[in-house]
Tab-separated table of C-alpha atoms in Angstrom:
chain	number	residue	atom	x	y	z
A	1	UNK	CA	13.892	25.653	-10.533
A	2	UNK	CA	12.073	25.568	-7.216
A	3	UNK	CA	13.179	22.260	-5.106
A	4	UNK	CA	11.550	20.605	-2.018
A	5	UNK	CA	13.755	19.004	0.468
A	6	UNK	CA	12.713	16.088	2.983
A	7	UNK	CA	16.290	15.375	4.581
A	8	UNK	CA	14.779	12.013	7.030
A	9	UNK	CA	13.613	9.192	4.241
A	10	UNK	CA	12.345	7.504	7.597
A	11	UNK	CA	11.264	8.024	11.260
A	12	UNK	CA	9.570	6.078	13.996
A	13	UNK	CA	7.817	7.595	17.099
A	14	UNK	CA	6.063	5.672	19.531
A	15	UNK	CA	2.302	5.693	19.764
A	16	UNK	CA	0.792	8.584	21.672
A	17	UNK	CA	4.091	10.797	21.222
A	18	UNK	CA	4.748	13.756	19.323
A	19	UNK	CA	6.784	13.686	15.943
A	20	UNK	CA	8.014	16.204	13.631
A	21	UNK	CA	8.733	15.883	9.632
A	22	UNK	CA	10.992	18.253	8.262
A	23	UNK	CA	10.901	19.889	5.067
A	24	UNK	CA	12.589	23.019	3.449
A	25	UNK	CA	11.863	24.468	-0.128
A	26	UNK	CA	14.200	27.193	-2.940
A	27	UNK	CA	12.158	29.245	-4.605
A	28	UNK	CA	12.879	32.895	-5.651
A	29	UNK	CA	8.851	33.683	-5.742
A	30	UNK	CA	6.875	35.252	-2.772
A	31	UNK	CA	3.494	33.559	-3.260
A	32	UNK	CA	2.816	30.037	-3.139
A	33	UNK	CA	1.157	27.516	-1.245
A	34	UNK	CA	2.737	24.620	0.487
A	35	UNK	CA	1.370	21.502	1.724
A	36	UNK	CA	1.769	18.199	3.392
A	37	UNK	CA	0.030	15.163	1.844
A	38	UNK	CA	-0.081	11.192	3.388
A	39	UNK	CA	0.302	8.501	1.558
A	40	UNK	CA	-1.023	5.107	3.220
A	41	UNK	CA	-0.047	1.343	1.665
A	42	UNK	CA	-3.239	1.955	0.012
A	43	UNK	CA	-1.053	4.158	-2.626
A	44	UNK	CA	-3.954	7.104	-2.464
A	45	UNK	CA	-2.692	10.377	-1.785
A	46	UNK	CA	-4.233	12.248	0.893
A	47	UNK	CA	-3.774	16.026	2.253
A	48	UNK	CA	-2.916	16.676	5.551
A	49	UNK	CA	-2.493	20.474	5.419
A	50	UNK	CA	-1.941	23.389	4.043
A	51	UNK	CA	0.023	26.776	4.487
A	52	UNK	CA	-0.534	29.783	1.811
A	53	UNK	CA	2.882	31.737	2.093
A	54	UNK	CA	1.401	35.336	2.507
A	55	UNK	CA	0.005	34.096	6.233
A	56	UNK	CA	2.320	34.425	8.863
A	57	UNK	CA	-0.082	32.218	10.775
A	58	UNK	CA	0.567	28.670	11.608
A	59	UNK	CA	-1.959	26.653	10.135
A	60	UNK	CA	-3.282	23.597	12.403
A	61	UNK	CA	-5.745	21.069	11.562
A	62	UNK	CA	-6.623	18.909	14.583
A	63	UNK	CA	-3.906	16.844	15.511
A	64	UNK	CA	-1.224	18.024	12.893
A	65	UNK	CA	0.330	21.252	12.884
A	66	UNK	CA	2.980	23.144	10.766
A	67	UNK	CA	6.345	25.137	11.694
A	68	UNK	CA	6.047	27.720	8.642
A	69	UNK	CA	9.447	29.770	8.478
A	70	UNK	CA	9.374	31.552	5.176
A	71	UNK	CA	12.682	33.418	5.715
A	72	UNK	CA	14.274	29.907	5.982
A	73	UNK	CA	12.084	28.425	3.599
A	74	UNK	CA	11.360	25.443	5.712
A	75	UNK	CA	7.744	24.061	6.555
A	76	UNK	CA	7.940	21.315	8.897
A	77	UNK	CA	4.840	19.286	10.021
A	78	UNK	CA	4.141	18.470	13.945
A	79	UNK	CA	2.004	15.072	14.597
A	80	UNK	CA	0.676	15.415	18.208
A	81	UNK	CA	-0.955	12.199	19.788
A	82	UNK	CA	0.659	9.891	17.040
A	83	UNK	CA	-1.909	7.293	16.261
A	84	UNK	CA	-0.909	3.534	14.367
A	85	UNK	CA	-3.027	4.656	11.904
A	86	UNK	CA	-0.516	7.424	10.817
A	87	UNK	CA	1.753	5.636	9.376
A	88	UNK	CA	2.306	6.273	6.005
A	89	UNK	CA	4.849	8.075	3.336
A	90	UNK	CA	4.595	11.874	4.108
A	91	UNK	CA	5.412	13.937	1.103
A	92	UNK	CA	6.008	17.629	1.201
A	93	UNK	CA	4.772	19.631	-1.564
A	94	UNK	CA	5.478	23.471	-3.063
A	95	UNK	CA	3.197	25.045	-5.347
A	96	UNK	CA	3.905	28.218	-7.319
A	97	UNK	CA	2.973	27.542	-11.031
A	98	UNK	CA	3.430	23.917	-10.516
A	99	UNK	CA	3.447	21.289	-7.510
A	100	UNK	CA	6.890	19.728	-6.769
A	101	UNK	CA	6.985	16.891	-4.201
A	102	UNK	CA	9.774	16.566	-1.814
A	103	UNK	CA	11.143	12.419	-2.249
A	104	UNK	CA	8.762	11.608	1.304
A	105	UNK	CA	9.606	10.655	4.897
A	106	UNK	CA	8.141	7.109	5.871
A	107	UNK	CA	6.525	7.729	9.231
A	108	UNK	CA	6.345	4.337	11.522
A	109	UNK	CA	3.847	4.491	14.342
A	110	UNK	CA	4.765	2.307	17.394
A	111	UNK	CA	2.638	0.512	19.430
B	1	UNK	CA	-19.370	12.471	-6.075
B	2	UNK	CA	-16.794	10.273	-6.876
B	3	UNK	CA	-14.033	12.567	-6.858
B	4	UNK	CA	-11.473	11.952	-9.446
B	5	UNK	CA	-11.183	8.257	-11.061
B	6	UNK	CA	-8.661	6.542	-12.945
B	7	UNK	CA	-8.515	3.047	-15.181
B	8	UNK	CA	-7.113	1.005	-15.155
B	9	UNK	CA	-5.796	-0.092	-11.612
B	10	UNK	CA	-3.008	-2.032	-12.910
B	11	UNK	CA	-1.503	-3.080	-16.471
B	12	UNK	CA	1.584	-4.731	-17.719
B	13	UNK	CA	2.657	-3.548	-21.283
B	14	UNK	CA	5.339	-5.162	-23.028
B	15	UNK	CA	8.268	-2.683	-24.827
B	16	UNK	CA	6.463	-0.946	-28.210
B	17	UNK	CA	2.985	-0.989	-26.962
B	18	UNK	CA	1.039	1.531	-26.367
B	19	UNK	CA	-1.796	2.648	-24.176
B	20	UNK	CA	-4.114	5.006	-22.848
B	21	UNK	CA	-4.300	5.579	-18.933
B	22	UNK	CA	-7.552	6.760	-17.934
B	23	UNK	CA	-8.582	10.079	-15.807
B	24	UNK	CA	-12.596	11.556	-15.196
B	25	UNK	CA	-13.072	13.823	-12.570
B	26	UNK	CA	-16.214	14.732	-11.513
B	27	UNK	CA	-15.715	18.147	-9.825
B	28	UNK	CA	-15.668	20.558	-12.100
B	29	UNK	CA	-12.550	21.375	-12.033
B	30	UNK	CA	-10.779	23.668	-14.659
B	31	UNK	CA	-7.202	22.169	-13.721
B	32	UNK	CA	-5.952	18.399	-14.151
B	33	UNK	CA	-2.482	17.111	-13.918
B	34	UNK	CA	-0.677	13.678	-14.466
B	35	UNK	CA	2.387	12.822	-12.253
B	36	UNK	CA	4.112	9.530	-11.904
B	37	UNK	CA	5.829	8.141	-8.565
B	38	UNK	CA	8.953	6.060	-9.052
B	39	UNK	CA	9.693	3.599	-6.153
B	40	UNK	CA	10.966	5.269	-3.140
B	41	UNK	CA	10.416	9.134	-4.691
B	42	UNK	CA	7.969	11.567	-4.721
B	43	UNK	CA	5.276	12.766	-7.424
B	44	UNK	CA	6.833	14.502	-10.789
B	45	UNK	CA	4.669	16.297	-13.060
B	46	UNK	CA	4.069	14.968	-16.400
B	47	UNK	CA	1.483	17.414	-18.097
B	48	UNK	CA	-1.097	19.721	-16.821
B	49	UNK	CA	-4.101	21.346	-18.452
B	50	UNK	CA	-5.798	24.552	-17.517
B	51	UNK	CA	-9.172	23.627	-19.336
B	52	UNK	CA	-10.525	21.828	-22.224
B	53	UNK	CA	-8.669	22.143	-25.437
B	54	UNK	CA	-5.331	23.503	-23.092
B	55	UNK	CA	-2.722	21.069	-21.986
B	56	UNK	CA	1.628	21.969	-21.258
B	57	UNK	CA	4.098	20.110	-20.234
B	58	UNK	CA	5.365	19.480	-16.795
B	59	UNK	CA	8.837	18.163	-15.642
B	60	UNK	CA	9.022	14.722	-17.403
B	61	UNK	CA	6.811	14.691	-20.317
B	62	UNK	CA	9.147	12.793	-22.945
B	63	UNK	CA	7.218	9.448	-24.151
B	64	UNK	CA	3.824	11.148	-23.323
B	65	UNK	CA	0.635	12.382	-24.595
B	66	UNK	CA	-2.294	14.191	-23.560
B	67	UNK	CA	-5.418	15.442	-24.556
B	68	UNK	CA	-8.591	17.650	-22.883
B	69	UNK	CA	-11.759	17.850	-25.060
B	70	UNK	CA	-13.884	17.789	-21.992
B	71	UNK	CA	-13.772	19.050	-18.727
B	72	UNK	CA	-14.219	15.817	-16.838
B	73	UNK	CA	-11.588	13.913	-18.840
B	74	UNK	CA	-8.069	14.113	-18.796
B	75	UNK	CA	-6.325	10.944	-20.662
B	76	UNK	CA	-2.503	10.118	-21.083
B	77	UNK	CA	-1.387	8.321	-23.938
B	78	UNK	CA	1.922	6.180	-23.883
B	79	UNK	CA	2.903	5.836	-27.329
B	80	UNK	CA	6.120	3.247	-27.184
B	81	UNK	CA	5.990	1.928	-23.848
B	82	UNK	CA	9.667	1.403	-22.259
B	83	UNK	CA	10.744	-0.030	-19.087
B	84	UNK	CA	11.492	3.772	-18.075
B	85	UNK	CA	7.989	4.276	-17.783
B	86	UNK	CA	7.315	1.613	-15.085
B	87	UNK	CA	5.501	3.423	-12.336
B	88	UNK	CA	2.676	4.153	-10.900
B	89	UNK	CA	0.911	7.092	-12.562
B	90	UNK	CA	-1.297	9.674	-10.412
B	91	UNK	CA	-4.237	11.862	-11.910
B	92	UNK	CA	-5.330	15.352	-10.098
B	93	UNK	CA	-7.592	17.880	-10.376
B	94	UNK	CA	-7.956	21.469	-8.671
B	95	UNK	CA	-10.315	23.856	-8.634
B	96	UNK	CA	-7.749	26.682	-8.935
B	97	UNK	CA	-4.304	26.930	-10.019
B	98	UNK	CA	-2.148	27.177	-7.078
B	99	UNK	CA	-4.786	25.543	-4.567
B	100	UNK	CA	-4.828	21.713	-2.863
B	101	UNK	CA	-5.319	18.769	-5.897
B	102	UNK	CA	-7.225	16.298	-5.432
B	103	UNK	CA	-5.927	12.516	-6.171
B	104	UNK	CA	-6.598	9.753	-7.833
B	105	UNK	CA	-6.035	5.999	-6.631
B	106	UNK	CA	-3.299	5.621	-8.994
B	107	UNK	CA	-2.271	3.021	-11.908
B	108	UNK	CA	0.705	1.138	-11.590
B	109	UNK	CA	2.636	0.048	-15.081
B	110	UNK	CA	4.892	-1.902	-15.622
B	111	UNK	CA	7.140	-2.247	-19.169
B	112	UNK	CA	8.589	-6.067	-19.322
């Protein structure tokens, strides 16, 4: 059964600083899609980014970024600029023939 | 559009009840899925369905329902509420199988 693992249940960075959220994944399969989804107090889940596993490419979307290693199965997300209005859970998520959520990192920006 | 809905907000059952949890989308989209979140985890999968008149089971679906006569609609059905199934329950939709899904606000439940 494929598994997603977030191994920091919570993190803190200071506003304007750079955090990353790690993640890593088992799965036997060589296409899926990963992504990394928010989750503010308001309870509504919202994506951050995505990665489809055939690209070697990075993808980036503005001020988040992801460190996509598929050999190690680990997709970690970069925050750049960390803003107050960041924080929020972050979950993880693997999709092959069904989405499985990592348990979430809650993220605590800093003023 | 209003993306995907869900109704109630909030409900408290008692253990026996029953009740049906709400989900329209308004996307089009072929694929909708029902997860719950227990406190401090992540989303599991309860059922999905691949169109109307298709629905499977996901990770947890013991104690569940579902049915999809229409594209737009998606509802679950709790048949003997237990205190097990307090959570708060997430509806999705996505255009294609493997791609992004779209959320919900949630319902939370509680069983007393």
């Amino acid at each position: 059964a494929q598994t997603v693992t977030q191994s920091q249940p919570e993190m803190s960075v200071q506003e304007a600083e750079t955090v990353t959220l790690s993640c890593t994944y088992d799965t036997s399969e060589n296409n899926y899609y990963l992504f990394w989804y928010k989750q503010p107090p308001s309870r509504q889940m919202i994506l951050v980014i995505r990665q489809e596993a055939y690209k070697q490419q990075n993808a980036t979307e503005n001020r988040f970024s992801v460190n996509f290693q598929k050999a190690a199965k680990s997709f970690s997300l970069k925050i750049s600029d960390s803003q107050l209005g960041d924080t929020a859970m972050y979950f993880c998520a693997f999709n092959n023939n069904d989405m499985r959520f990592g348990a979430g990192t809650r993220l605590t920006v800093k003023p | 559009n209003a993306g995907v809905t869900q109704t109630p907000k909030f409900r408290i059952l008692k253990i026996g009840q029953s009740m049906t949890l709400q989900c329209t989308q308004d996307m089009n989209h072929n694929y909708m899925y029902w997860y719950r979140q227990d406190p401090g985890m992540g989303l599991k999968l309860i059922y999905y369905s691949v169109g109307a008149g298709i629905t499977d089971k996901g990770e947890v679906p013991n104690g569940y329902n579902v049915s999809r006569s229409t594209t737009e609609d998606f509802p679950l059905r709790l048949e003997l509420a237990a205190p097990s199934q307090t959570s708060v329950y997430f509806c999705a939709s996505s255009p294609l199988f493997k791609n992004e899904q779209f959320f919900g606000p949630g319902t939370r439940l509680t069983v007393l």
